Amino acid sequence: MAVSKEQVESVLKEKLQPTNLVVEDTSGGCGASFDVKIASPLFAGKRVLERHRMVNSALTEELKSIHALTIKPVTPEQWVE
């Protein structure tokens, strides 16, 4: 089953309470590849690998249908447009 951009956004908003979130479907619309840039206060004090694990954990069900996921997890203070 295909995963939508809106589905990824909804799950991340619910589980990681981001202050900023940009999700881009890079699969051409089939839902198999996404770029995620996310800023969350929950990332404070965490290393990049831990932040990636938090995003992957939040998207456990969705990752069953996603082929590629690029993640840029930052704190709100590190967010750059």
Tab-separated table of N, CA and C in Angstrom:
chain	number	residue	atom	x	y	z
A	1	MET	N	0.839	-1.184	0.000
A	1	MET	CA	0.000	0.000	0.000
A	1	MET	C	0.886	1.250	0.000
A	2	ALA	N	0.538	2.202	-0.823
A	2	ALA	CA	1.318	3.436	-0.949
A	2	ALA	C	1.150	4.316	0.286
A	3	VAL	N	2.202	5.025	0.603
A	3	VAL	CA	2.206	5.964	1.718
A	3	VAL	C	2.148	7.371	1.124
A	4	SER	N	1.305	8.223	1.692
A	4	SER	CA	1.187	9.589	1.188
A	4	SER	C	2.039	10.556	2.004
A	5	LYS	N	2.355	11.666	1.379
A	5	LYS	CA	3.088	12.743	2.054
A	5	LYS	C	2.315	13.179	3.301
A	6	GLU	N	1.005	13.303	3.167
A	6	GLU	CA	0.161	13.732	4.282
A	6	GLU	C	0.186	12.734	5.432
A	7	GLN	N	0.266	11.465	5.105
A	7	GLN	CA	0.342	10.417	6.127
A	7	GLN	C	1.644	10.530	6.917
A	8	VAL	N	2.757	10.729	6.210
A	8	VAL	CA	4.060	10.891	6.867
A	8	VAL	C	4.030	12.127	7.769
A	9	GLU	N	3.509	13.238	7.236
A	9	GLU	CA	3.418	14.479	8.023
A	9	GLU	C	2.583	14.285	9.281
A	10	SER	N	1.447	13.643	9.144
A	10	SER	CA	0.533	13.430	10.270
A	10	SER	C	1.188	12.625	11.388
A	11	VAL	N	1.846	11.533	11.022
A	11	VAL	CA	2.492	10.678	12.013
A	11	VAL	C	3.614	11.428	12.724
A	12	LEU	N	4.444	12.130	11.955
A	12	LEU	CA	5.557	12.857	12.566
A	12	LEU	C	5.058	13.984	13.472
A	13	LYS	N	4.004	14.674	13.062
A	13	LYS	CA	3.444	15.752	13.898
A	13	LYS	C	2.913	15.184	15.215
A	14	GLU	N	2.252	14.056	15.134
A	14	GLU	CA	1.677	13.438	16.335
A	14	GLU	C	2.757	12.926	17.293
A	15	LYS	N	3.781	12.277	16.756
A	15	LYS	CA	4.743	11.584	17.610
A	15	LYS	C	5.964	12.407	18.008
A	16	LEU	N	6.341	13.410	17.189
A	16	LEU	CA	7.573	14.147	17.471
A	16	LEU	C	7.355	15.641	17.716
A	17	GLN	N	6.130	16.102	17.646
A	17	GLN	CA	5.778	17.506	17.926
A	17	GLN	C	6.752	18.508	17.302
A	18	PRO	N	6.929	18.466	15.984
A	18	PRO	CA	7.899	19.360	15.358
A	18	PRO	C	7.458	20.821	15.371
A	19	THR	N	8.438	21.707	15.445
A	19	THR	CA	8.166	23.138	15.284
A	19	THR	C	8.206	23.492	13.809
A	20	ASN	N	8.960	22.721	13.026
A	20	ASN	CA	9.043	22.887	11.583
A	20	ASN	C	9.098	21.504	10.961
A	21	LEU	N	8.423	21.349	9.833
A	21	LEU	CA	8.407	20.056	9.161
A	21	LEU	C	8.198	20.269	7.663
A	22	VAL	N	9.094	19.682	6.865
A	22	VAL	CA	8.944	19.688	5.416
A	22	VAL	C	9.098	18.242	4.953
A	23	VAL	N	8.049	17.729	4.307
A	23	VAL	CA	8.082	16.374	3.758
A	23	VAL	C	7.886	16.496	2.252
A	24	GLU	N	8.796	15.891	1.508
A	24	GLU	CA	8.721	15.931	0.048
A	24	GLU	C	8.690	14.506	-0.485
A	25	ASP	N	7.692	14.219	-1.305
A	25	ASP	CA	7.601	12.921	-1.970
A	25	ASP	C	8.526	12.966	-3.180
A	26	THR	N	9.624	12.249	-3.119
A	26	THR	CA	10.601	12.257	-4.202
A	26	THR	C	10.446	11.049	-5.126
A	27	SER	N	9.330	10.358	-4.989
A	27	SER	CA	9.105	9.147	-5.779
A	27	SER	C	8.297	9.409	-7.040
A	28	GLY	N	7.913	10.660	-7.245
A	28	GLY	CA	7.067	10.951	-8.398
A	28	GLY	C	5.611	10.651	-8.128
A	29	GLY	N	5.262	10.532	-6.857
A	29	GLY	CA	3.864	10.343	-6.484
A	29	GLY	C	3.469	8.942	-6.070
A	30	CYS	N	4.372	7.982	-6.164
A	30	CYS	CA	3.991	6.608	-5.807
A	30	CYS	C	4.164	6.312	-4.317
A	31	GLY	N	4.771	7.249	-3.562
A	31	GLY	CA	4.883	7.081	-2.118
A	31	GLY	C	5.983	6.157	-1.650
A	32	ALA	N	6.985	5.927	-2.484
A	32	ALA	CA	8.048	5.003	-2.107
A	32	ALA	C	9.316	5.696	-1.626
A	33	SER	N	9.387	7.027	-1.787
A	33	SER	CA	10.608	7.745	-1.440
A	33	SER	C	10.267	9.142	-0.926
A	34	PHE	N	10.857	9.492	0.219
A	34	PHE	CA	10.571	10.779	0.835
A	34	PHE	C	11.834	11.444	1.367
A	35	ASP	N	11.851	12.772	1.303
A	35	ASP	CA	12.845	13.588	2.000
A	35	ASP	C	12.111	14.258	3.149
A	36	VAL	N	12.668	14.166	4.352
A	36	VAL	CA	12.057	14.759	5.537
A	36	VAL	C	13.057	15.690	6.210
A	37	LYS	N	12.657	16.930	6.374
A	37	LYS	CA	13.428	17.880	7.174
A	37	LYS	C	12.534	18.231	8.356
A	38	ILE	N	13.018	17.949	9.559
A	38	ILE	CA	12.191	18.091	10.746
A	38	ILE	C	12.979	18.736	11.884
A	39	ALA	N	12.338	19.698	12.537
A	39	ALA	CA	12.912	20.326	13.734
A	39	ALA	C	11.993	20.021	14.900
A	40	SER	N	12.543	19.440	15.944
A	40	SER	CA	11.752	19.092	17.119
A	40	SER	C	12.548	19.353	18.388
A	41	PRO	N	11.889	19.904	19.407
A	41	PRO	CA	12.580	20.084	20.681
A	41	PRO	C	12.965	18.744	21.313
A	42	LEU	N	12.332	17.664	20.883
A	42	LEU	CA	12.658	16.337	21.405
A	42	LEU	C	14.049	15.881	20.973
A	43	PHE	N	14.624	16.549	19.966
A	43	PHE	CA	15.960	16.193	19.485
A	43	PHE	C	17.075	16.838	20.313
A	44	ALA	N	16.727	17.762	21.179
A	44	ALA	CA	17.744	18.471	21.975
A	44	ALA	C	18.563	17.471	22.790
A	45	GLY	N	19.881	17.616	22.734
A	45	GLY	CA	20.775	16.756	23.488
A	45	GLY	C	20.991	15.379	22.883
A	46	LYS	N	20.376	15.119	21.728
A	46	LYS	CA	20.515	13.809	21.069
A	46	LYS	C	21.505	13.920	19.912
A	47	ARG	N	22.235	12.861	19.681
A	47	ARG	CA	23.133	12.795	18.534
A	47	ARG	C	22.308	12.548	17.271
A	48	VAL	N	22.909	12.817	16.126
A	48	VAL	CA	22.193	12.675	14.853
A	48	VAL	C	21.651	11.261	14.678
A	49	LEU	N	22.425	10.252	15.008
A	49	LEU	CA	21.963	8.875	14.869
A	49	LEU	C	20.731	8.620	15.735
A	50	GLU	N	20.718	9.137	16.948
A	50	GLU	CA	19.559	8.982	17.830
A	50	GLU	C	18.327	9.678	17.249
A	51	ARG	N	18.538	10.841	16.638
A	51	ARG	CA	17.427	11.576	16.014
A	51	ARG	C	16.854	10.780	14.847
A	52	HIS	N	17.739	10.202	14.033
A	52	HIS	CA	17.283	9.360	12.919
A	52	HIS	C	16.471	8.176	13.444
A	53	ARG	N	16.945	7.569	14.498
A	53	ARG	CA	16.220	6.430	15.079
A	53	ARG	C	14.843	6.840	15.583
A	54	MET	N	14.738	8.048	16.141
A	54	MET	CA	13.448	8.545	16.614
A	54	MET	C	12.461	8.702	15.455
A	55	VAL	N	12.941	9.236	14.335
A	55	VAL	CA	12.081	9.399	13.156
A	55	VAL	C	11.701	8.031	12.602
A	56	ASN	N	12.669	7.140	12.466
A	56	ASN	CA	12.380	5.790	11.973
A	56	ASN	C	11.391	5.067	12.875
A	57	SER	N	11.536	5.223	14.163
A	57	SER	CA	10.627	4.591	15.113
A	57	SER	C	9.210	5.153	14.967
A	58	ALA	N	9.111	6.461	14.785
A	58	ALA	CA	7.796	7.087	14.611
A	58	ALA	C	7.106	6.572	13.349
A	59	LEU	N	7.894	6.256	12.338
A	59	LEU	CA	7.348	5.820	11.043
A	59	LEU	C	7.439	4.305	10.832
A	60	THR	N	7.428	3.540	11.900
A	60	THR	CA	7.594	2.079	11.802
A	60	THR	C	6.651	1.453	10.788
A	61	GLU	N	5.375	1.736	10.872
A	61	GLU	CA	4.393	1.133	9.957
A	61	GLU	C	4.584	1.629	8.532
A	62	GLU	N	4.812	2.927	8.378
A	62	GLU	CA	4.972	3.520	7.052
A	62	GLU	C	6.225	2.995	6.348
A	63	LEU	N	7.282	2.726	7.114
A	63	LEU	CA	8.532	2.260	6.520
A	63	LEU	C	8.405	0.879	5.872
A	64	LYS	N	7.352	0.172	6.203
A	64	LYS	CA	7.117	-1.122	5.565
A	64	LYS	C	6.816	-0.953	4.075
A	65	SER	N	6.350	0.257	3.686
A	65	SER	CA	5.998	0.523	2.286
A	65	SER	C	6.913	1.545	1.617
A	66	ILE	N	7.817	2.145	2.390
A	66	ILE	CA	8.703	3.174	1.849
A	66	ILE	C	10.036	2.531	1.456
A	67	HIS	N	10.490	2.836	0.244
A	67	HIS	CA	11.755	2.281	-0.253
A	67	HIS	C	12.950	3.116	0.201
A	68	ALA	N	12.794	4.459	0.197
A	68	ALA	CA	13.914	5.339	0.544
A	68	ALA	C	13.415	6.508	1.386
A	69	LEU	N	14.164	6.815	2.444
A	69	LEU	CA	13.807	7.918	3.329
A	69	LEU	C	15.077	8.687	3.674
A	70	THR	N	15.108	9.960	3.291
A	70	THR	CA	16.213	10.843	3.638
A	70	THR	C	15.737	11.736	4.772
A	71	ILE	N	16.497	11.779	5.863
A	71	ILE	CA	16.076	12.510	7.061
A	71	ILE	C	17.110	13.560	7.418
A	72	LYS	N	16.629	14.775	7.660
A	72	LYS	CA	17.488	15.824	8.216
A	72	LYS	C	16.822	16.279	9.515
A	73	PRO	N	17.209	15.687	10.647
A	73	PRO	CA	16.604	16.029	11.937
A	73	PRO	C	17.437	17.071	12.675
A	74	VAL	N	16.809	18.168	13.050
A	74	VAL	CA	17.509	19.251	13.759
A	74	VAL	C	16.666	19.738	14.928
A	75	THR	N	17.298	20.494	15.816
A	75	THR	CA	16.548	21.149	16.871
A	75	THR	C	15.932	22.422	16.299
A	76	PRO	N	14.949	22.999	16.970
A	76	PRO	CA	14.371	24.258	16.474
A	76	PRO	C	15.408	25.358	16.298
A	77	GLU	N	16.412	25.378	17.159
A	77	GLU	CA	17.467	26.387	17.070
A	77	GLU	C	18.369	26.197	15.854
A	78	GLN	N	18.448	24.968	15.361
A	78	GLN	CA	19.302	24.650	14.216
A	78	GLN	C	18.568	24.790	12.878
A	79	TRP	N	17.271	25.012	12.911
A	79	TRP	CA	16.469	25.078	11.688
A	79	TRP	C	16.902	26.255	10.826
A	80	VAL	N	17.162	25.987	9.559
A	80	VAL	CA	17.483	27.015	8.586
A	80	VAL	C	16.568	26.788	7.380
A	81	GLU	N	15.854	27.820	6.985
A	81	GLU	CA	14.929	27.705	5.844
A	81	GLU	C	15.672	27.346	4.579
